[in-house]
């Protein structure tokens, strides 16, 4: 597996080398060097936090251009349920789905269909009681990657079922082959995505050898195209084939509610997510059956490639739900199809370890602590690392120098005139007058 | 053999910060690449000791020593001491007040949990003087894994 194939990218020309992104990254994967941010690929989980926070819009999600549609004879769009939340005053999902057929797609297959099937499969597996509790949802790829990097001992809790996106794609291709008689490779299956994490999950699948998708377009790129068509629609097709359960996956709590159980937690927003993962690790949540985890605030409607505010989108969806049946998709014979299961478990990535063996790591940690004590503890970021401790770690890993810290500069240069050269916040305080 | 020593002063007046030290130790142990189960045992045992120190003893100090074979946690406080240790070790025994209970503590499971997750526990306590709890957790060699 290639861990370096990310979809969060830096636009060097736009980057001014500020400190906003390094502070927000949940895996401390960004450093600023020579005036530009750089992402440490082994650590990046593609959560998109840096895209959200960059004032220069220098971080972007690498996504497909609509030109690639030309490579396929038959194109199927797979809208994420979060797409429906973007539209104000939408009464009928069919309007959105019909519009897809006017912007270059031959068919649509709702990801909420996949979500309803995954919900049913999860219900079955929980009932059988074979899963390690609390079961952690695996639909958010940013969360799966976070677990791999920061919480590898929780890997055995992760639900090893296809995400709704992958399940929908698998079924969409089967249906398209049946409908058209074309070869599977002539069919293009495209996800309409709320986030870069899902794009990476196509290039670098989670639990699968190969993704069932051929590409992804961002909700915010598709939205204006759809809107233009929706405004001039007279008739809409009967395309919607999912209900409250499937569409509910767009917001935090939807995947949990679909399990029809009480002992669950739905956590969203990367900081809350980290806290809850810590608690699972410390066995404080052993009485919980299921934990739904979304990296984005509010769930996928909070994805960085959405157009609408997540809280507003949630209210749009509440309005839409009123007209929907509970669920439209069910597993045949109450059995989890083999193809819905993952091929492989998540694999731990041990990028956080200081050294391969504990003895060496102990020596480095001692050195790290000594250096960290010498550093001022301001976490100002001017050294390019997110915190003083992170700089100390970079130093012992041989990636930075103590002289990267402005304070080191100030104090090591005994020359008092040097004081004037450092910025005001970092100058030495004047000596206090002795009070008798 | 290398030994890493960590020291934490636990502020007994700020309940909202209880548990921070054990969180920090967990992060250090992950960076060291210690066996995952040992990390879990250390985090849980130290967390319970740290919380007790804040709830029942008004704070104190924690010293942690880490080698590749053993993690030793020494929790020292100058609180009221424990009158009957074997009673305190019983599951469900607690003297926690109602307002502490309303925060979800006071189930009387802390000390029993320490015993469950530690390989060795020694409690040295004197009423009116204070309590020292020494917890040892063995670290299996995990260099063969991964
Ligand atoms: N450091 C300490 N100083 C004084 N008394 C203590 C100390 N630690 C524990 N105790 C006493 O032992 C009792 C049992 O402790 P234990 O940690 O098992 O339960 P708890 O703290 O009351 O509840 P829980 O840990 O489940 O939240 C406490 O209620 C308290 O009376
Ligand atoms: S919560 Fe949803 S939108 Fe956000 S990263 Fe995860 S899958 Fe993507
Ligand atoms: Mg306790």
PDB file of C-alpha atoms in Angstrom, chain A residues 175-286:
ATOM      1  CA  UNK A 175     -26.302  -2.900 -12.069  1.00  0.00           C
ATOM      2  CA  UNK A 176     -24.675  -0.915 -14.891  1.00  0.00           C
ATOM      3  CA  UNK A 177     -23.304  -4.080 -16.490  1.00  0.00           C
ATOM      4  CA  UNK A 178     -26.766  -5.651 -16.306  1.00  0.00           C
ATOM      5  CA  UNK A 179     -28.448  -2.548 -17.709  1.00  0.00           C
ATOM      6  CA  UNK A 180     -26.053  -1.958 -20.589  1.00  0.00           C
ATOM      7  CA  UNK A 181     -24.267  -5.208 -21.365  1.00  0.00           C
ATOM      8  CA  UNK A 182     -21.013  -3.241 -21.448  1.00  0.00           C
ATOM      9  CA  UNK A 183     -17.728  -4.488 -20.026  1.00  0.00           C
ATOM     10  CA  UNK A 184     -17.184  -3.457 -16.377  1.00  0.00           C
ATOM     11  CA  UNK A 185     -14.161  -1.404 -17.477  1.00  0.00           C
ATOM     12  CA  UNK A 186     -16.286   0.671 -19.870  1.00  0.00           C
ATOM     13  CA  UNK A 187     -18.320   1.849 -16.925  1.00  0.00           C
ATOM     14  CA  UNK A 188     -17.153   4.834 -14.898  1.00  0.00           C
ATOM     15  CA  UNK A 189     -18.321   5.017 -11.278  1.00  0.00           C
ATOM     16  CA  UNK A 190     -17.829   8.446  -9.674  1.00  0.00           C
ATOM     17  CA  UNK A 191     -18.355   9.503  -6.106  1.00  0.00           C
ATOM     18  CA  UNK A 192     -19.689  12.993  -5.386  1.00  0.00           C
ATOM     19  CA  UNK A 193     -17.591  13.674  -2.342  1.00  0.00           C
ATOM     20  CA  UNK A 194     -17.829  15.925   0.705  1.00  0.00           C
ATOM     21  CA  UNK A 195     -14.137  15.514   1.572  1.00  0.00           C
ATOM     22  CA  UNK A 196     -10.562  14.779   0.481  1.00  0.00           C
ATOM     23  CA  UNK A 197     -10.408  11.766   2.824  1.00  0.00           C
ATOM     24  CA  UNK A 198     -12.831   9.901   0.563  1.00  0.00           C
ATOM     25  CA  UNK A 199     -10.768  10.796  -2.511  1.00  0.00           C
ATOM     26  CA  UNK A 200      -7.712   9.319  -0.866  1.00  0.00           C
ATOM     27  CA  UNK A 201      -9.784   6.269   0.080  1.00  0.00           C
ATOM     28  CA  UNK A 202     -10.363   5.680  -3.638  1.00  0.00           C
ATOM     29  CA  UNK A 203      -6.679   5.999  -4.560  1.00  0.00           C
ATOM     30  CA  UNK A 204      -5.573   4.115  -1.487  1.00  0.00           C
ATOM     31  CA  UNK A 205      -8.485   1.935  -0.371  1.00  0.00           C
ATOM     32  CA  UNK A 206      -9.158   0.985   3.235  1.00  0.00           C
ATOM     33  CA  UNK A 207      -9.769  -2.720   3.828  1.00  0.00           C
ATOM     34  CA  UNK A 208      -9.875  -3.444   0.094  1.00  0.00           C
ATOM     35  CA  UNK A 209      -7.189  -4.272  -2.442  1.00  0.00           C
ATOM     36  CA  UNK A 210      -8.791  -2.070  -5.037  1.00  0.00           C
ATOM     37  CA  UNK A 211     -11.541   0.505  -4.846  1.00  0.00           C
ATOM     38  CA  UNK A 212     -14.789  -0.032  -6.725  1.00  0.00           C
ATOM     39  CA  UNK A 213     -14.714   3.606  -7.819  1.00  0.00           C
ATOM     40  CA  UNK A 214     -13.059   5.258 -10.789  1.00  0.00           C
ATOM     41  CA  UNK A 215     -12.871   8.782  -9.421  1.00  0.00           C
ATOM     42  CA  UNK A 216     -14.508  11.512  -7.397  1.00  0.00           C
ATOM     43  CA  UNK A 217     -15.898  14.994  -7.944  1.00  0.00           C
ATOM     44  CA  UNK A 218     -16.253  17.496  -5.135  1.00  0.00           C
ATOM     45  CA  UNK A 219     -19.723  18.456  -3.946  1.00  0.00           C
ATOM     46  CA  UNK A 220     -18.760  22.109  -4.302  1.00  0.00           C
ATOM     47  CA  UNK A 221     -17.770  21.610  -7.953  1.00  0.00           C
ATOM     48  CA  UNK A 222     -20.922  19.665  -8.841  1.00  0.00           C
ATOM     49  CA  UNK A 223     -23.335  21.852  -6.871  1.00  0.00           C
ATOM     50  CA  UNK A 224     -23.454  24.868  -9.230  1.00  0.00           C
ATOM     51  CA  UNK A 225     -23.833  22.609 -12.268  1.00  0.00           C
ATOM     52  CA  UNK A 226     -26.740  20.769 -10.641  1.00  0.00           C
ATOM     53  CA  UNK A 227     -28.376  23.960  -9.448  1.00  0.00           C
ATOM     54  CA  UNK A 228     -28.375  25.418 -12.958  1.00  0.00           C
ATOM     55  CA  UNK A 229     -30.228  22.339 -14.252  1.00  0.00           C
ATOM     56  CA  UNK A 230     -32.566  22.005 -11.281  1.00  0.00           C
ATOM     57  CA  UNK A 231     -33.901  25.504 -11.878  1.00  0.00           C
ATOM     58  CA  UNK A 232     -35.150  24.549 -15.305  1.00  0.00           C
ATOM     59  CA  UNK A 233     -36.450  21.029 -14.599  1.00  0.00           C
ATOM     60  CA  UNK A 234     -40.118  20.368 -15.518  1.00  0.00           C
ATOM     61  CA  UNK A 235     -40.345  16.643 -14.936  1.00  0.00           C
ATOM     62  CA  UNK A 236     -38.315  14.569 -12.554  1.00  0.00           C
ATOM     63  CA  UNK A 237     -37.703  10.846 -12.800  1.00  0.00           C
ATOM     64  CA  UNK A 238     -38.499   8.344 -10.074  1.00  0.00           C
ATOM     65  CA  UNK A 239     -34.928   7.814  -9.061  1.00  0.00           C
ATOM     66  CA  UNK A 240     -34.733   8.078  -5.294  1.00  0.00           C
ATOM     67  CA  UNK A 241     -34.432   4.664  -3.711  1.00  0.00           C
ATOM     68  CA  UNK A 242     -33.370   5.242  -0.121  1.00  0.00           C
ATOM     69  CA  UNK A 243     -35.026   6.436   3.059  1.00  0.00           C
ATOM     70  CA  UNK A 244     -34.481   8.129   6.393  1.00  0.00           C
ATOM     71  CA  UNK A 245     -31.837   5.626   7.442  1.00  0.00           C
ATOM     72  CA  UNK A 246     -29.629   6.045   4.392  1.00  0.00           C
ATOM     73  CA  UNK A 247     -29.959   9.805   4.108  1.00  0.00           C
ATOM     74  CA  UNK A 248     -29.422  10.078   7.875  1.00  0.00           C
ATOM     75  CA  UNK A 249     -25.791   9.003   7.397  1.00  0.00           C
ATOM     76  CA  UNK A 250     -25.036  12.523   6.170  1.00  0.00           C
ATOM     77  CA  UNK A 251     -25.078  13.872   9.706  1.00  0.00           C
ATOM     78  CA  UNK A 252     -23.453  12.728  12.906  1.00  0.00           C
ATOM     79  CA  UNK A 253     -25.711  10.286  14.727  1.00  0.00           C
ATOM     80  CA  UNK A 254     -27.318   8.907  11.593  1.00  0.00           C
ATOM     81  CA  UNK A 255     -25.274   5.727  11.379  1.00  0.00           C
ATOM     82  CA  UNK A 256     -25.905   5.071  15.090  1.00  0.00           C
ATOM     83  CA  UNK A 257     -29.621   5.732  15.001  1.00  0.00           C
ATOM     84  CA  UNK A 258     -29.852   3.219  12.145  1.00  0.00           C
ATOM     85  CA  UNK A 259     -28.718   0.451  14.500  1.00  0.00           C
ATOM     86  CA  UNK A 260     -31.888   0.778  16.588  1.00  0.00           C
ATOM     87  CA  UNK A 261     -29.907   0.331  19.786  1.00  0.00           C
ATOM     88  CA  UNK A 262     -29.398   2.510  22.798  1.00  0.00           C
ATOM     89  CA  UNK A 263     -25.840   2.120  23.906  1.00  0.00           C
ATOM     90  CA  UNK A 264     -24.004   4.103  21.289  1.00  0.00           C
ATOM     91  CA  UNK A 265     -21.924   7.239  21.018  1.00  0.00           C
ATOM     92  CA  UNK A 266     -21.845   9.472  17.968  1.00  0.00           C
ATOM     93  CA  UNK A 267     -18.788  11.700  18.089  1.00  0.00           C
ATOM     94  CA  UNK A 268     -17.747  14.284  15.515  1.00  0.00           C
ATOM     95  CA  UNK A 269     -15.090  16.957  15.114  1.00  0.00           C
ATOM     96  CA  UNK A 270     -11.474  15.858  15.154  1.00  0.00           C
ATOM     97  CA  UNK A 271     -10.674  17.019  18.698  1.00  0.00           C
ATOM     98  CA  UNK A 272     -13.677  15.265  20.223  1.00  0.00           C
ATOM     99  CA  UNK A 273     -12.808  12.219  18.156  1.00  0.00           C
ATOM    100  CA  UNK A 274      -9.310  12.042  19.614  1.00  0.00           C
ATOM    101  CA  UNK A 275     -10.644  12.352  23.157  1.00  0.00           C
ATOM    102  CA  UNK A 276     -13.126   9.536  22.631  1.00  0.00           C
ATOM    103  CA  UNK A 277     -10.493   7.289  21.050  1.00  0.00           C
ATOM    104  CA  UNK A 278      -8.315   7.893  24.128  1.00  0.00           C
ATOM    105  CA  UNK A 279     -11.224   6.836  26.326  1.00  0.00           C
ATOM    106  CA  UNK A 280     -11.818   3.655  24.348  1.00  0.00           C
ATOM    107  CA  UNK A 281      -8.124   2.879  24.697  1.00  0.00           C
ATOM    108  CA  UNK A 282      -8.325   3.364  28.465  1.00  0.00           C
ATOM    109  CA  UNK A 283     -11.291   0.957  28.566  1.00  0.00           C
ATOM    110  CA  UNK A 284     -13.634   3.612  29.883  1.00  0.00           C
ATOM    111  CA  UNK A 285     -16.262   2.877  27.236  1.00  0.00           C
ATOM    112  CA  UNK A 286     -16.525  -0.901  27.488  1.00  0.00           C
TER     113      UNK A 286
END
